[in-house]
CSV table of C-alpha atoms in Angstrom, one decimal:
chain,number,residue,atom,x,y,z
A,1,MET,CA,-55.7,-72.9,-2.7
A,2,THR,CA,-55.3,-75.9,-5.0
A,3,THR,CA,-56.5,-75.6,-8.6
A,4,LEU,CA,-59.0,-78.4,-7.9
A,5,ASN,CA,-60.6,-76.4,-5.0
A,6,PRO,CA,-64.0,-75.1,-6.3
A,7,GLU,CA,-63.7,-72.0,-4.1
A,8,SER,CA,-60.4,-71.0,-5.8
A,9,THR,CA,-60.5,-68.3,-8.3
A,10,MET,CA,-56.9,-68.6,-9.4
A,11,GLY,CA,-54.4,-71.3,-10.3
A,12,SER,CA,-50.7,-71.7,-10.5
A,13,VAL,CA,-48.3,-70.6,-13.2
A,14,ILE,CA,-47.8,-73.4,-15.8
A,15,SER,CA,-44.2,-74.4,-14.6
A,16,LEU,CA,-41.4,-73.5,-12.4
A,17,ARG,CA,-39.4,-72.4,-15.4
A,18,HIS,CA,-42.1,-70.0,-16.4
A,19,LEU,CA,-42.5,-68.7,-12.9
A,20,GLN,CA,-38.8,-67.8,-12.9
A,21,ARG,CA,-39.2,-66.1,-16.2
A,22,ILE,CA,-42.0,-63.9,-14.8
A,23,GLU,CA,-40.0,-63.1,-11.7
A,24,GLY,CA,-37.1,-62.0,-14.0
A,25,MET,CA,-39.4,-59.7,-16.0
A,26,ILE,CA,-40.7,-58.2,-12.7
A,27,PHE,CA,-37.2,-57.7,-11.4
A,28,ARG,CA,-36.0,-56.0,-14.6
A,29,GLN,CA,-38.9,-53.6,-15.1
A,30,SER,CA,-38.5,-49.9,-14.4
A,31,GLY,CA,-41.8,-49.2,-12.6
A,32,THR,CA,-43.2,-49.5,-9.1
A,33,ILE,CA,-44.8,-52.7,-7.7
A,34,LEU,CA,-48.0,-51.8,-6.0
A,35,ALA,CA,-49.1,-55.3,-5.1
A,36,GLY,CA,-47.7,-58.8,-5.4
A,37,GLY,CA,-44.4,-59.3,-7.3
A,38,ALA,CA,-43.0,-62.3,-5.4
A,39,ARG,CA,-44.0,-66.0,-5.4
A,40,LEU,CA,-46.3,-67.3,-2.8
A,41,THR,CA,-45.1,-69.6,0.0
A,42,GLY,CA,-46.6,-71.0,3.2
A,43,PRO,CA,-50.2,-72.1,3.7
A,44,ALA,CA,-53.1,-70.8,1.6
A,45,PRO,CA,-55.7,-68.9,3.7
A,46,LEU,CA,-58.5,-70.7,1.7
A,47,ASP,CA,-57.6,-74.3,2.4
A,48,GLY,CA,-54.2,-74.5,4.0
A,49,PHE,CA,-52.5,-75.7,0.8
A,50,ASN,CA,-48.7,-75.3,0.9
A,51,PHE,CA,-47.9,-72.7,-1.8
A,52,SER,CA,-44.3,-73.9,-1.8
A,53,LYS,CA,-45.5,-77.1,-3.5
A,54,GLY,CA,-46.6,-75.3,-6.6
A,55,ASN,CA,-45.7,-72.4,-8.9
A,56,PHE,CA,-47.9,-69.6,-7.4
A,57,LEU,CA,-47.6,-65.9,-8.0
A,58,PRO,CA,-50.1,-63.5,-6.4
A,59,PRO,CA,-52.0,-60.9,-8.5
A,60,THR,CA,-49.3,-58.4,-9.3
A,61,VAL,CA,-49.9,-54.7,-10.1
A,62,ILE,CA,-47.0,-52.6,-11.5
A,63,THR,CA,-47.2,-48.9,-12.4
A,64,ASP,CA,-45.1,-46.3,-14.2
A,65,VAL,CA,-43.5,-48.9,-16.5
A,66,GLU,CA,-41.8,-47.6,-19.7
A,67,VAL,CA,-43.5,-48.8,-22.9
A,68,ASN,CA,-40.2,-50.3,-24.1
A,69,ASP,CA,-39.8,-52.4,-21.0
A,70,GLU,CA,-39.8,-56.2,-21.6
A,71,ILE,CA,-42.8,-56.6,-19.3
A,72,TRP,CA,-44.8,-54.1,-21.3
A,73,GLN,CA,-43.8,-55.4,-24.7
A,74,GLU,CA,-43.9,-59.1,-24.2
A,75,GLU,CA,-46.6,-61.6,-23.1
A,76,VAL,CA,-46.3,-62.4,-19.4
A,77,PHE,CA,-48.7,-65.3,-19.3
A,78,GLY,CA,-49.1,-64.7,-15.5
A,79,PRO,CA,-51.3,-62.7,-13.1
A,80,VAL,CA,-49.6,-59.4,-13.8
A,81,VAL,CA,-51.2,-56.1,-14.6
A,82,VAL,CA,-49.1,-53.2,-15.8
A,83,VAL,CA,-50.5,-49.7,-15.2
A,84,LYS,CA,-49.3,-46.5,-16.9
A,85,ARG,CA,-50.6,-43.0,-16.0
A,86,PHE,CA,-53.7,-44.4,-14.5
A,87,LYS,CA,-56.4,-42.6,-12.3
A,88,VAL,CA,-59.4,-44.8,-11.5
A,89,CYS,CA,-59.9,-48.2,-13.1
A,90,ARG,CA,-61.3,-51.3,-11.7
A,91,SER,CA,-60.6,-54.6,-13.4
A,92,ALA,CA,-60.9,-58.3,-12.7
A,93,VAL,CA,-57.7,-59.9,-14.0
A,94,LYS,CA,-57.8,-63.5,-14.8
A,95,PRO,CA,-54.8,-65.8,-14.2
A,96,ARG,CA,-52.3,-66.0,-17.0
A,97,VAL,CA,-53.7,-62.9,-18.8
A,98,TRP,CA,-51.5,-59.9,-19.4
A,99,VAL,CA,-53.3,-56.6,-19.2
A,100,ASN,CA,-51.8,-53.1,-19.6
A,101,PHE,CA,-53.8,-49.9,-18.6
A,102,ILE,CA,-52.7,-46.5,-19.9
A,103,ARG,CA,-54.4,-43.1,-19.7
A,104,PHE,CA,-53.9,-41.0,-22.8
A,105,LYS,CA,-54.5,-37.4,-23.6
A,106,ASN,CA,-56.2,-37.8,-27.0
A,107,GLU,CA,-57.0,-40.4,-29.6
A,108,GLN,CA,-53.7,-39.8,-31.5
A,109,GLU,CA,-51.7,-40.5,-28.4
A,110,GLY,CA,-53.8,-43.5,-27.5
A,111,LEU,CA,-53.4,-45.0,-31.0
A,112,ALA,CA,-49.7,-44.4,-31.0
A,113,LEU,CA,-49.3,-46.2,-27.7
A,114,ALA,CA,-51.6,-49.0,-28.9
A,115,ASN,CA,-49.8,-49.5,-32.1
A,116,ALA,CA,-46.3,-49.2,-30.6
A,117,SER,CA,-45.9,-53.0,-30.5
A,118,LYS,CA,-44.6,-55.7,-32.7
A,119,TYR,CA,-47.8,-57.6,-32.0
A,120,GLY,CA,-51.3,-56.9,-33.3
A,121,LEU,CA,-53.9,-59.7,-32.7
A,122,GLY,CA,-57.2,-58.2,-31.6
A,123,ALA,CA,-58.6,-55.0,-30.1
A,124,GLY,CA,-61.5,-54.2,-27.8
A,125,ILE,CA,-63.0,-50.7,-27.7
A,126,TRP,CA,-65.3,-49.7,-24.9
A,127,THR,CA,-67.1,-46.4,-25.5
A,128,SER,CA,-70.5,-44.8,-25.7
A,129,ASP,CA,-69.4,-42.9,-28.9
A,130,LEU,CA,-69.8,-45.3,-31.8
A,131,SER,CA,-68.3,-42.7,-34.2
A,132,ARG,CA,-65.1,-42.7,-32.1
A,133,ALA,CA,-65.2,-46.5,-32.0
A,134,HIS,CA,-65.3,-46.8,-35.8
A,135,ARG,CA,-62.6,-44.2,-36.2
A,136,ILE,CA,-60.3,-45.9,-33.8
A,137,ALA,CA,-61.0,-49.4,-35.0
A,138,ALA,CA,-60.0,-48.3,-38.5
A,139,ASP,CA,-56.6,-47.1,-37.3
A,140,ILE,CA,-55.7,-49.8,-34.7
A,141,GLN,CA,-53.2,-52.3,-36.2
A,142,ALA,CA,-55.0,-55.5,-35.0
A,143,GLY,CA,-56.6,-58.4,-36.8
A,144,LEU,CA,-59.9,-58.3,-34.9
A,145,VAL,CA,-61.7,-55.5,-33.2
A,146,TRP,CA,-64.5,-55.8,-30.6
A,147,VAL,CA,-66.7,-52.8,-29.7
A,148,ASN,CA,-68.3,-52.8,-26.3
A,149,THR,CA,-67.9,-56.6,-26.0
A,150,HIS,CA,-65.0,-59.1,-25.7
A,151,HIS,CA,-64.2,-62.5,-27.3
A,152,ARG,CA,-67.5,-62.7,-29.2
A,153,ASN,CA,-66.8,-64.1,-32.6
A,154,ASP,CA,-68.9,-64.7,-35.7
A,155,PRO,CA,-67.9,-67.9,-37.6
A,156,SER,CA,-67.3,-65.8,-40.7
A,157,SER,CA,-64.8,-63.6,-38.8
A,158,PRO,CA,-61.1,-64.5,-38.9
A,159,TRP,CA,-60.1,-65.4,-35.4
A,160,CYS,CA,-57.2,-63.5,-33.8
A,161,VAL,CA,-56.5,-62.8,-30.2
A,162,LEU,CA,-54.5,-59.7,-28.7
A,163,SER,CA,-56.8,-57.3,-27.1
A,164,LEU,CA,-56.8,-53.6,-26.4
A,165,HIS,CA,-59.5,-52.2,-24.1
A,166,ILE,CA,-60.6,-48.6,-24.1
A,167,ILE,CA,-62.7,-47.7,-21.1
A,168,GLY,CA,-63.4,-44.0,-21.5
A,169,HIS,CA,-59.8,-42.8,-21.9
A,170,VAL,CA,-58.3,-45.9,-20.4
A,171,TRP,CA,-56.9,-48.7,-22.6
A,172,GLY,CA,-56.1,-52.2,-21.6
A,173,LEU,CA,-54.0,-54.8,-23.5
A,174,ASN,CA,-53.9,-58.5,-23.3
A,175,THR,CA,-52.3,-60.8,-25.8
A,176,ARG,CA,-52.4,-64.4,-26.9
A,177,SER,CA,-51.1,-66.0,-30.1
A,178,ARG,CA,-53.2,-66.8,-33.1
A,179,GLY,CA,-53.6,-64.7,-36.2
A,180,GLY,CA,-53.6,-60.9,-36.3
A,181,MET,CA,-51.2,-58.4,-37.8
A,182,LYS,CA,-47.5,-57.8,-37.6
A,183,GLU,CA,-45.7,-60.6,-35.6
A,184,SER,CA,-48.9,-62.0,-34.0
A,185,GLY,CA,-49.6,-65.6,-34.7
A,186,ILE,CA,-49.1,-67.8,-37.7
A,187,GLY,CA,-52.3,-67.6,-39.6
A,188,ARG,CA,-56.1,-67.3,-39.4
A,189,GLU,CA,-59.0,-69.4,-38.0
A,190,ASN,CA,-62.6,-69.0,-39.2
A,191,GLY,CA,-63.9,-67.1,-42.1
A,192,VAL,CA,-63.0,-67.2,-45.8
A,193,GLU,CA,-59.4,-66.4,-44.9
A,194,ALA,CA,-59.0,-69.6,-42.9
A,195,TYR,CA,-60.7,-71.6,-45.6
A,196,ASN,CA,-58.1,-70.2,-48.1
A,197,ALA,CA,-55.3,-70.8,-45.7
A,198,TYR,CA,-56.2,-74.5,-45.2
A,199,SER,CA,-56.8,-75.2,-48.8
A,200,GLN,CA,-55.2,-75.0,-52.2
A,201,SER,CA,-57.1,-73.8,-55.3
A,202,LYS,CA,-57.0,-76.0,-58.3
A,203,SER,CA,-58.5,-76.1,-61.8
A,204,THR,CA,-59.5,-79.3,-63.7
A,205,ILE,CA,-60.7,-78.9,-67.3
A,206,VAL,CA,-62.4,-81.9,-68.9
A,207,ASN,CA,-63.1,-82.2,-72.6
A,208,ILE,CA,-66.1,-84.4,-73.3
A,209,ALA,CA,-66.3,-83.9,-77.1
A,210,PRO,CA,-65.8,-86.8,-79.5
A,211,ALA,CA,-62.3,-87.5,-80.6
A,212,GLU,CA,-62.9,-86.4,-84.2
A,213,GLU,CA,-64.3,-83.0,-83.1
A,214,THR,CA,-61.5,-82.6,-80.6
A,215,ARG,CA,-58.9,-83.1,-83.4
A,216,LYS,CA,-60.6,-80.3,-85.4
A,217,THR,CA,-61.1,-77.8,-82.6
A,218,ASP,CA,-58.4,-78.4,-80.0
A,219,ASP,CA,-55.3,-78.5,-82.3
A,220,TRP,CA,-53.0,-76.0,-80.5
A,221,PHE,CA,-50.6,-76.0,-83.4
A,222,ALA,CA,-53.2,-75.1,-86.0
A,223,GLU,CA,-53.0,-71.4,-87.1
A,224,VAL,CA,-56.7,-71.2,-87.7
A,225,GLY,CA,-57.7,-72.3,-84.2
A,226,ALA,CA,-55.2,-70.2,-82.4
A,227,ALA,CA,-57.8,-67.6,-81.4
A,228,GLN,CA,-59.9,-70.3,-79.7
A,229,ARG,CA,-57.3,-71.6,-77.2
A,230,TYR,CA,-58.7,-69.7,-74.3
A,231,GLY,CA,-62.3,-69.5,-75.4
């Protein structure tokens, strides 16, 4: 299952060091590993590639993790999904995307769980109730909110990327690092906010009046003309 194999749907972790970091986070977490959790070795069923020659971790599902656990609070950047109080939820998890699913009792609990993080990039709300979507979007501490879509972006919208998914009463969270609220990212892309971030405002005032007129009207030390300084 090499990354170059067109039949492959998943690649390797970026480096051995990062694979070891993910393994450490999995080892230290407080939940239960339902699938995966250990690096791949031996031949790949797809094409016989030796997993030991790369940094491969299988899709990993962990449940009942405490929200203050490192693996819940931090970005994993690996094929790891963390599930908390979950009933039925189907999700295709892409490599190197961190997703948390939590089932909540009401909106207040869901918002508290969603905002209980030092990060706040983007949010995705999936619901048939648009009133609820607007209500939740206003209270989520994230720099960008999607409703019933994901990663669509208008050029006039500041670009930020952490995401929280609400499917019925199930939320998912994946994070990346650009823009947003709290400790997420270092600025903005797109929109007027990005234009302002990448530029510096400046005023240039040019007097085109003749010198004689200027001496009469622009004498800052003349008592008579004092009222005209900012006119």
